[in-house]
Amino acid sequence: NQAGRRIRKGEDVINLSIGDPDLSTPPEIVDVAVDSLRRGRTHYAHTLGDPELQEALARTYSRELGRTIAPDQVAVTAGAQNALFAALLCLIDQGDEVIVPEPTYVTYEAVIGTTGATQVPVSLRPENHFHLDPAELAAAVTPKTRAIVINTPHNPTGAVMTRAVLEEVAKIAQAHDLWVVVDEVYSSLTYEGDHFFIASLPGMAERCVIVSSLSKSYAMTGWRLGWVVGPPDLIGHLDNLLGCMLYGSPPFVQDAAIHALENATQRVSEMREIYRRRRDFVCGRLAAMPLIAYHRPEGGMFAMIDVRATGMSGQDFALALLRDEGLALLPGEGFGPSAAGHVRLSLVSKDADLAAGCDRLQRFLEGLSKGRGAAGPNAA
Ligand code: PMP
């Protein structure tokens, strides 16, 4: 993309468009992997994950869900992306419909397309701060619907689904016998209370499939360690599929994962506090800027900024901002039509870059607002 090209050329560009934590993997987790490599943990591993990691994940989810998750309900994958792809390949077929709230994380449509199914979008509206209206979800169900894919906390909007909404989703899924695939890669990054797991609701054990990973919670994106938690039958199918597509995650990465889950949870809260502080800083700055509104992120790593009052699309706004101020944000349109007229700012950059990025955004908006005179959209 344009921002990347300009940065490689050494130009003064601040990139607040990325989704990869700037924080480093905690050193003690790295040490475990290095040790493990030195100990020769370099051979093939079990297709569904080493039993010790399946057990560690089963313990973690038993605690989180308040019901027993057995190791045979866990499959270890190469990140949540691989988990999502593998799970959906097992669950849905040609001709099925899969309901996905929109805007969506960008890979969903292609993953669903690969299965031959159709993605059916349900709009998350900016006037509702991108929260799902369960009535709209219910209205999208047809006899062909096979699954609902949700993501909470949400990329790109930062919206968190409340327990009440998740209960409605669960009811709809049960009434129509649907799978609920929930992408919870940001579950540890909630800023107003704890994450609520839809899989913990009654009647969801047999139809809820969790996909998640260490990527965001432990700043381990490049390690490619994720998982599926679901009914044992699904895990059986995943055993066959992952045997063809992955053949097991690297054992030294799995050793590091066990350490992360069992001994380094304090790190997760430390990172959450860093992102929370950044969120509060950025929201404070955005609140003082002309011509925009913003959606205060309840979770995740991103803030959506509503630029519709400038009269520009998110795309035009992002291009002009990059051209004039050297600040890269992502246009909302890429995530779906409901995010049109928005740009996504990511919180995974150093404080100094966030502050300088906010300075640039403010200067850009003040320039636009002066150009409009006193009767700009905010005056209306
Ligand atoms: N789901 C969402 C919503 C994401 O934002 C991402 C990463 N950007 C993924 C899945 C994939 O994460 P992983 O690194 O675990 O494959």
mmCIF file of C-alpha atoms in Angstrom, residues 15-306:
data_model
loop_
_atom_site.group_PDB
_atom_site.id
_atom_site.type_symbol
_atom_site.label_atom_id
_atom_site.label_comp_id
_atom_site.label_asym_id
_atom_site.label_seq_id
_atom_site.Cartn_x
_atom_site.Cartn_y
_atom_site.Cartn_z
ATOM 1 C CA ASN A 15 1.529 4.524 10.250
ATOM 2 C CA LEU A 16 -1.518 4.064 12.462
ATOM 3 C CA SER A 17 -3.139 1.625 10.058
ATOM 4 C CA ILE A 18 -1.641 -1.660 11.248
ATOM 5 C CA GLY A 19 -3.042 -4.483 13.386
ATOM 6 C CA ASP A 20 0.182 -5.953 14.723
ATOM 7 C CA PRO A 21 1.031 -5.055 18.347
ATOM 8 C CA ASP A 22 4.119 -2.873 18.666
ATOM 9 C CA LEU A 23 4.816 -4.574 22.015
ATOM 10 C CA SER A 24 7.287 -7.453 22.096
ATOM 11 C CA THR A 25 6.467 -10.996 23.122
ATOM 12 C CA PRO A 26 7.235 -11.193 26.868
ATOM 13 C CA PRO A 27 10.879 -12.313 27.209
ATOM 14 C CA GLU A 28 10.141 -15.266 29.487
ATOM 15 C CA ILE A 29 7.912 -16.748 26.777
ATOM 16 C CA VAL A 30 10.718 -16.316 24.240
ATOM 17 C CA ASP A 31 13.122 -18.005 26.699
ATOM 18 C CA VAL A 32 10.877 -21.055 26.947
ATOM 19 C CA ALA A 33 10.816 -21.395 23.144
ATOM 20 C CA VAL A 34 14.608 -21.015 22.868
ATOM 21 C CA ASP A 35 15.165 -23.561 25.626
ATOM 22 C CA SER A 36 12.740 -25.897 23.984
ATOM 23 C CA LEU A 37 14.548 -25.602 20.645
ATOM 24 C CA ARG A 38 17.840 -26.350 22.389
ATOM 25 C CA ARG A 39 16.271 -29.394 24.034
ATOM 26 C CA GLY A 40 15.457 -30.742 20.598
ATOM 27 C CA ARG A 41 11.727 -30.067 20.532
ATOM 28 C CA THR A 42 12.026 -29.839 16.781
ATOM 29 C CA HIS A 43 10.159 -32.907 15.602
ATOM 30 C CA TYR A 44 6.651 -33.505 14.322
ATOM 31 C CA ALA A 45 3.922 -32.813 16.832
ATOM 32 C CA HIS A 46 0.425 -34.244 17.219
ATOM 33 C CA THR A 47 -1.963 -32.964 14.562
ATOM 34 C CA LEU A 48 -4.427 -31.517 17.069
ATOM 35 C CA GLY A 49 -1.692 -30.153 19.308
ATOM 36 C CA ASP A 50 0.463 -31.666 22.017
ATOM 37 C CA PRO A 51 -1.740 -33.178 24.730
ATOM 38 C CA GLU A 52 -0.137 -30.816 27.289
ATOM 39 C CA LEU A 53 -1.246 -27.779 25.292
ATOM 40 C CA GLN A 54 -4.705 -29.224 24.666
ATOM 41 C CA GLU A 55 -4.929 -29.747 28.430
ATOM 42 C CA ALA A 56 -3.716 -26.224 29.205
ATOM 43 C CA LEU A 57 -6.306 -24.762 26.833
ATOM 44 C CA ALA A 58 -8.996 -27.057 28.242
ATOM 45 C CA ARG A 59 -8.160 -25.826 31.764
ATOM 46 C CA THR A 60 -8.201 -22.198 30.620
ATOM 47 C CA TYR A 61 -11.587 -22.518 28.910
ATOM 48 C CA SER A 62 -13.127 -24.613 31.687
ATOM 49 C CA ARG A 63 -12.334 -21.686 33.976
ATOM 50 C CA GLU A 64 -13.588 -19.037 31.539
ATOM 51 C CA LEU A 65 -16.779 -20.830 30.490
ATOM 52 C CA GLY A 66 -17.712 -22.201 33.886
ATOM 53 C CA ARG A 67 -18.209 -25.696 32.473
ATOM 54 C CA THR A 68 -15.819 -28.537 31.812
ATOM 55 C CA ILE A 69 -13.972 -28.393 28.516
ATOM 56 C CA ALA A 70 -12.147 -31.635 27.806
ATOM 57 C CA PRO A 71 -8.856 -31.769 25.863
ATOM 58 C CA ASP A 72 -10.692 -33.521 23.004
ATOM 59 C CA GLN A 73 -12.659 -30.312 22.478
ATOM 60 C CA VAL A 74 -9.507 -28.415 21.511
ATOM 61 C CA ALA A 75 -7.563 -28.253 18.238
ATOM 62 C CA VAL A 76 -4.342 -26.243 18.013
ATOM 63 C CA THR A 77 -3.911 -24.313 14.769
ATOM 64 C CA ALA A 78 -1.562 -21.848 13.080
ATOM 65 C CA GLY A 79 -3.281 -18.766 14.482
ATOM 66 C CA ALA A 80 -6.946 -17.814 14.612
ATOM 67 C CA GLN A 81 -6.938 -17.279 10.848
ATOM 68 C CA ASN A 82 -6.126 -20.946 10.269
ATOM 69 C CA ALA A 83 -8.620 -21.876 13.009
ATOM 70 C CA LEU A 84 -11.392 -19.935 11.297
ATOM 71 C CA PHE A 85 -10.625 -21.372 7.875
ATOM 72 C CA ALA A 86 -10.383 -24.963 9.115
ATOM 73 C CA ALA A 87 -13.504 -24.729 11.291
ATOM 74 C CA LEU A 88 -15.631 -23.172 8.548
ATOM 75 C CA LEU A 89 -14.434 -25.725 5.985
ATOM 76 C CA CYS A 90 -15.704 -28.424 8.337
ATOM 77 C CA LEU A 91 -18.982 -26.709 9.220
ATOM 78 C CA ILE A 92 -20.405 -25.240 6.035
ATOM 79 C CA ASP A 93 -20.984 -26.325 2.473
ATOM 80 C CA GLN A 94 -21.740 -25.110 -0.995
ATOM 81 C CA GLY A 95 -25.071 -23.322 -1.045
ATOM 82 C CA ASP A 96 -25.182 -22.570 2.694
ATOM 83 C CA GLU A 97 -25.593 -19.051 3.995
ATOM 84 C CA VAL A 98 -23.422 -17.654 6.756
ATOM 85 C CA ILE A 99 -24.578 -14.520 8.525
ATOM 86 C CA VAL A 100 -21.844 -12.065 9.398
ATOM 87 C CA PRO A 101 -22.314 -8.649 10.996
ATOM 88 C CA GLU A 102 -20.772 -5.995 8.741
ATOM 89 C CA PRO A 103 -18.298 -4.229 8.763
ATOM 90 C CA THR A 104 -16.285 -7.445 9.089
ATOM 91 C CA TYR A 105 -12.700 -8.440 9.549
ATOM 92 C CA VAL A 106 -11.397 -8.510 6.008
ATOM 93 C CA THR A 107 -10.632 -12.205 5.536
ATOM 94 C CA TYR A 108 -14.072 -13.555 6.449
ATOM 95 C CA GLU A 109 -15.660 -13.153 3.059
ATOM 96 C CA ALA A 110 -12.873 -14.989 1.244
ATOM 97 C CA VAL A 111 -12.846 -17.788 3.821
ATOM 98 C CA ILE A 112 -16.599 -18.240 3.535
ATOM 99 C CA GLY A 113 -16.333 -18.001 -0.260
ATOM 100 C CA THR A 114 -13.795 -20.827 -0.272
ATOM 101 C CA THR A 115 -16.343 -23.165 1.266
ATOM 102 C CA GLY A 116 -18.820 -22.376 -1.503
ATOM 103 C CA ALA A 117 -21.204 -20.762 0.973
ATOM 104 C CA THR A 118 -22.503 -17.202 0.752
ATOM 105 C CA GLN A 119 -21.780 -14.480 3.274
ATOM 106 C CA VAL A 120 -24.966 -12.701 4.294
ATOM 107 C CA PRO A 121 -24.164 -9.342 5.888
ATOM 108 C CA VAL A 122 -26.138 -7.772 8.718
ATOM 109 C CA SER A 123 -25.413 -4.104 9.121
ATOM 110 C CA LEU A 124 -23.738 -2.799 12.273
ATOM 111 C CA ARG A 125 -24.797 0.815 12.226
ATOM 112 C CA PRO A 126 -22.579 3.742 13.171
ATOM 113 C CA GLU A 127 -25.542 5.438 14.890
ATOM 114 C CA ASN A 128 -25.621 2.407 17.185
ATOM 115 C CA HIS A 129 -21.830 2.581 17.656
ATOM 116 C CA PHE A 130 -21.631 -0.540 15.506
ATOM 117 C CA HIS A 131 -23.523 -2.735 17.961
ATOM 118 C CA LEU A 132 -25.563 -5.609 16.593
ATOM 119 C CA ASP A 133 -29.329 -5.337 16.604
ATOM 120 C CA PRO A 134 -30.475 -8.929 17.263
ATOM 121 C CA ALA A 135 -33.765 -8.264 15.432
ATOM 122 C CA GLU A 136 -31.811 -7.579 12.246
ATOM 123 C CA LEU A 137 -29.837 -10.761 12.786
ATOM 124 C CA ALA A 138 -33.061 -12.747 13.211
ATOM 125 C CA ALA A 139 -34.495 -11.186 10.051
ATOM 126 C CA ALA A 140 -31.485 -12.383 8.026
ATOM 127 C CA VAL A 141 -32.042 -16.066 8.854
ATOM 128 C CA THR A 142 -33.362 -18.172 5.944
ATOM 129 C CA PRO A 143 -33.774 -21.937 5.507
ATOM 130 C CA LYS A 144 -30.265 -21.948 3.989
ATOM 131 C CA THR A 145 -28.587 -20.336 6.981
ATOM 132 C CA ARG A 146 -26.120 -22.670 8.586
ATOM 133 C CA ALA A 147 -23.929 -20.471 10.769
ATOM 134 C CA ILE A 148 -23.460 -17.061 12.335
ATOM 135 C CA VAL A 149 -19.925 -15.707 12.570
ATOM 136 C CA ILE A 150 -19.372 -13.050 15.205
ATOM 137 C CA ASN A 151 -16.300 -11.216 16.420
ATOM 138 C CA THR A 152 -16.157 -9.617 19.842
ATOM 139 C CA PRO A 153 -14.345 -7.391 20.721
ATOM 140 C CA HIS A 154 -14.693 -6.299 17.140
ATOM 141 C CA ASN A 155 -12.196 -5.434 14.457
ATOM 142 C CA PRO A 156 -12.471 -2.780 13.029
ATOM 143 C CA THR A 157 -15.026 -1.018 15.250
ATOM 144 C CA GLY A 158 -13.912 -1.698 18.842
ATOM 145 C CA ALA A 159 -17.500 -2.640 19.745
ATOM 146 C CA VAL A 160 -18.002 -5.302 22.404
ATOM 147 C CA MET A 161 -21.121 -7.465 22.320
ATOM 148 C CA THR A 162 -22.953 -7.311 25.630
ATOM 149 C CA ARG A 163 -24.185 -10.356 27.486
ATOM 150 C CA ALA A 164 -27.775 -9.363 26.639
ATOM 151 C CA VAL A 165 -27.057 -9.268 22.896
ATOM 152 C CA LEU A 166 -25.116 -12.522 23.038
ATOM 153 C CA GLU A 167 -28.074 -14.143 24.788
ATOM 154 C CA GLU A 168 -30.278 -13.050 21.891
ATOM 155 C CA VAL A 169 -27.774 -14.417 19.372
ATOM 156 C CA ALA A 170 -27.739 -17.710 21.278
ATOM 157 C CA LYS A 171 -31.553 -17.866 21.229
ATOM 158 C CA ILE A 172 -31.665 -17.256 17.475
ATOM 159 C CA ALA A 173 -29.011 -19.922 16.889
ATOM 160 C CA GLN A 174 -30.915 -22.432 19.012
ATOM 161 C CA ALA A 175 -34.273 -21.641 17.433
ATOM 162 C CA HIS A 176 -32.889 -22.250 13.925
ATOM 163 C CA ASP A 177 -30.302 -24.902 14.795
ATOM 164 C CA LEU A 178 -27.315 -22.817 13.664
ATOM 165 C CA TRP A 179 -23.625 -22.897 14.442
ATOM 166 C CA VAL A 180 -22.183 -19.852 16.160
ATOM 167 C CA VAL A 181 -18.544 -19.309 15.310
ATOM 168 C CA VAL A 182 -17.082 -16.676 17.595
ATOM 169 C CA ASP A 183 -13.773 -15.003 16.844
ATOM 170 C CA GLU A 184 -12.388 -13.969 20.222
ATOM 171 C CA VAL A 185 -8.823 -12.971 19.353
ATOM 172 C CA TYR A 186 -9.330 -9.717 21.282
ATOM 173 C CA SER A 187 -11.120 -11.270 24.289
ATOM 174 C CA SER A 188 -8.380 -10.234 26.713
ATOM 175 C CA LEU A 189 -8.571 -6.636 25.510
ATOM 176 C CA THR A 190 -11.832 -5.403 26.986
ATOM 177 C CA TYR A 191 -11.799 -2.034 28.679
ATOM 178 C CA GLU A 192 -15.159 -1.944 30.465
ATOM 179 C CA GLY A 193 -15.413 -5.153 32.437
ATOM 180 C CA ASP A 194 -14.616 -8.739 31.505
ATOM 181 C CA HIS A 195 -15.225 -10.422 28.195
ATOM 182 C CA PHE A 196 -18.455 -12.417 28.091
ATOM 183 C CA PHE A 197 -18.119 -15.808 26.410
ATOM 184 C CA ILE A 198 -21.207 -16.755 24.403
ATOM 185 C CA ALA A 199 -20.051 -20.371 24.711
ATOM 186 C CA SER A 200 -20.782 -20.166 28.441
ATOM 187 C CA LEU A 201 -24.541 -19.807 27.831
ATOM 188 C CA PRO A 202 -26.844 -22.825 28.294
ATOM 189 C CA GLY A 203 -27.446 -24.803 25.122
ATOM 190 C CA MET A 204 -24.345 -23.434 23.373
ATOM 191 C CA ALA A 205 -21.909 -26.277 24.120
ATOM 192 C CA GLU A 206 -23.044 -28.263 21.095
ATOM 193 C CA ARG A 207 -23.257 -25.366 18.608
ATOM 194 C CA CYS A 208 -20.630 -22.810 19.602
ATOM 195 C CA VAL A 209 -17.160 -22.848 18.105
ATOM 196 C CA ILE A 210 -14.495 -20.561 19.553
ATOM 197 C CA VAL A 211 -11.572 -19.442 17.420
ATOM 198 C CA SER A 212 -8.814 -17.540 19.141
ATOM 199 C CA SER A 213 -5.050 -17.223 19.466
ATOM 200 C CA LEU A 214 -2.101 -15.855 21.385
ATOM 201 C CA SER A 215 -1.527 -13.221 18.688
ATOM 202 C CA LYS A 216 -3.062 -10.178 20.319
ATOM 203 C CA SER A 217 -3.244 -11.122 23.994
ATOM 204 C CA TYR A 218 0.456 -11.957 24.301
ATOM 205 C CA ALA A 219 1.837 -9.917 21.378
ATOM 206 C CA MET A 220 2.663 -13.149 19.532
ATOM 207 C CA THR A 221 1.315 -12.561 16.031
ATOM 208 C CA GLY A 222 4.333 -14.061 14.270
ATOM 209 C CA TRP A 223 4.329 -17.259 16.320
ATOM 210 C CA ARG A 224 1.167 -18.458 14.577
ATOM 211 C CA LEU A 225 -0.445 -20.187 17.517
ATOM 212 C CA GLY A 226 -4.206 -20.355 17.707
ATOM 213 C CA TRP A 227 -6.961 -22.834 18.415
ATOM 214 C CA VAL A 228 -10.497 -24.034 17.935
ATOM 215 C CA VAL A 229 -12.633 -24.995 20.927
ATOM 216 C CA GLY A 230 -15.811 -26.839 19.984
ATOM 217 C CA PRO A 231 -17.756 -30.091 20.199
ATOM 218 C CA PRO A 232 -15.630 -33.289 20.039
ATOM 219 C CA ASP A 233 -17.165 -34.343 16.679
ATOM 220 C CA LEU A 234 -15.963 -31.147 15.071
ATOM 221 C CA ILE A 235 -12.503 -31.652 16.570
ATOM 222 C CA GLY A 236 -12.511 -35.129 15.012
ATOM 223 C CA HIS A 237 -13.126 -33.601 11.578
ATOM 224 C CA LEU A 238 -10.455 -31.011 12.260
ATOM 225 C CA ASP A 239 -8.019 -33.825 13.023
ATOM 226 C CA ASN A 240 -8.479 -35.064 9.445
ATOM 227 C CA LEU A 241 -8.379 -31.611 7.893
ATOM 228 C CA LEU A 242 -5.415 -30.304 9.897
ATOM 229 C CA GLY A 243 -3.604 -33.541 9.093
ATOM 230 C CA CYS A 244 -3.815 -32.484 5.444
ATOM 231 C CA MET A 245 -3.208 -28.767 5.819
ATOM 232 C CA LEU A 246 -0.919 -28.228 8.825
ATOM 233 C CA TYR A 247 0.408 -31.497 10.282
ATOM 234 C CA GLY A 248 0.899 -30.048 13.741
ATOM 235 C CA SER A 249 2.184 -26.794 15.221
ATOM 236 C CA PRO A 250 5.914 -26.510 15.980
ATOM 237 C CA PRO A 251 6.564 -28.143 19.380
ATOM 238 C CA PHE A 252 8.784 -25.290 20.630
ATOM 239 C CA VAL A 253 5.987 -22.834 19.870
ATOM 240 C CA GLN A 254 3.542 -25.057 21.731
ATOM 241 C CA ASP A 255 5.875 -25.168 24.757
ATOM 242 C CA ALA A 256 5.963 -21.371 24.746
ATOM 243 C CA ALA A 257 2.169 -21.327 24.462
ATOM 244 C CA ILE A 258 1.763 -23.554 27.522
ATOM 245 C CA HIS A 259 4.029 -21.227 29.475
ATOM 246 C CA ALA A 260 2.064 -18.198 28.288
ATOM 247 C CA LEU A 261 -1.297 -19.684 29.295
ATOM 248 C CA GLU A 262 -0.185 -21.128 32.609
ATOM 249 C CA ASN A 263 2.481 -18.734 33.894
ATOM 250 C CA ALA A 264 2.276 -15.419 32.091
ATOM 251 C CA THR A 265 -1.327 -14.264 32.400
ATOM 252 C CA GLN A 266 -0.118 -11.224 34.348
ATOM 253 C CA ARG A 267 1.439 -10.052 31.069
ATOM 254 C CA VAL A 268 -1.982 -10.009 29.454
ATOM 255 C CA SER A 269 -3.327 -7.568 32.038
ATOM 256 C CA GLU A 270 -0.220 -5.415 31.690
ATOM 257 C CA MET A 271 -0.743 -5.155 27.947
ATOM 258 C CA ARG A 272 -4.437 -4.443 28.379
ATOM 259 C CA GLU A 273 -3.570 -1.529 30.654
ATOM 260 C CA ILE A 274 -1.152 -0.149 28.061
ATOM 261 C CA TYR A 275 -3.829 -0.256 25.354
ATOM 262 C CA ARG A 276 -6.433 1.165 27.707
ATOM 263 C CA ARG A 277 -4.190 4.122 28.484
ATOM 264 C CA ARG A 278 -3.607 4.673 24.767
ATOM 265 C CA ARG A 279 -7.310 4.440 24.058
ATOM 266 C CA ASP A 280 -8.061 7.053 26.682
ATOM 267 C CA PHE A 281 -5.309 9.310 25.383
ATOM 268 C CA VAL A 282 -6.468 9.047 21.755
ATOM 269 C CA CYS A 283 -10.151 9.507 22.631
ATOM 270 C CA GLY A 284 -9.252 12.600 24.662
ATOM 271 C CA ARG A 285 -7.464 14.035 21.658
ATOM 272 C CA LEU A 286 -10.214 13.081 19.175
ATOM 273 C CA ALA A 287 -12.841 14.720 21.365
ATOM 274 C CA ALA A 288 -11.141 18.071 20.860
ATOM 275 C CA MET A 289 -10.916 17.856 17.045
ATOM 276 C CA PRO A 290 -13.266 19.601 14.665
ATOM 277 C CA LEU A 291 -15.417 17.912 11.982
ATOM 278 C CA ILE A 292 -15.233 14.368 13.323
ATOM 279 C CA ALA A 293 -17.006 12.069 15.723
ATOM 280 C CA TYR A 294 -15.456 8.915 17.106
ATOM 281 C CA HIS A 295 -16.570 5.605 18.525
ATOM 282 C CA ARG A 296 -14.878 5.008 21.859
ATOM 283 C CA PRO A 297 -13.431 1.478 21.636
ATOM 284 C CA GLU A 298 -14.863 -0.834 24.297
ATOM 285 C CA GLY A 299 -12.292 -3.460 23.402
ATOM 286 C CA GLY A 300 -9.684 -4.457 20.845
ATOM 287 C CA MET A 301 -6.976 -2.370 19.274
ATOM 288 C CA PHE A 302 -8.770 0.079 17.032
ATOM 289 C CA ALA A 303 -10.754 3.292 17.134
ATOM 290 C CA MET A 304 -13.187 4.181 14.363
ATOM 291 C CA ILE A 305 -13.408 7.836 13.433
ATOM 292 C CA ASP A 306 -16.482 9.158 11.683
#
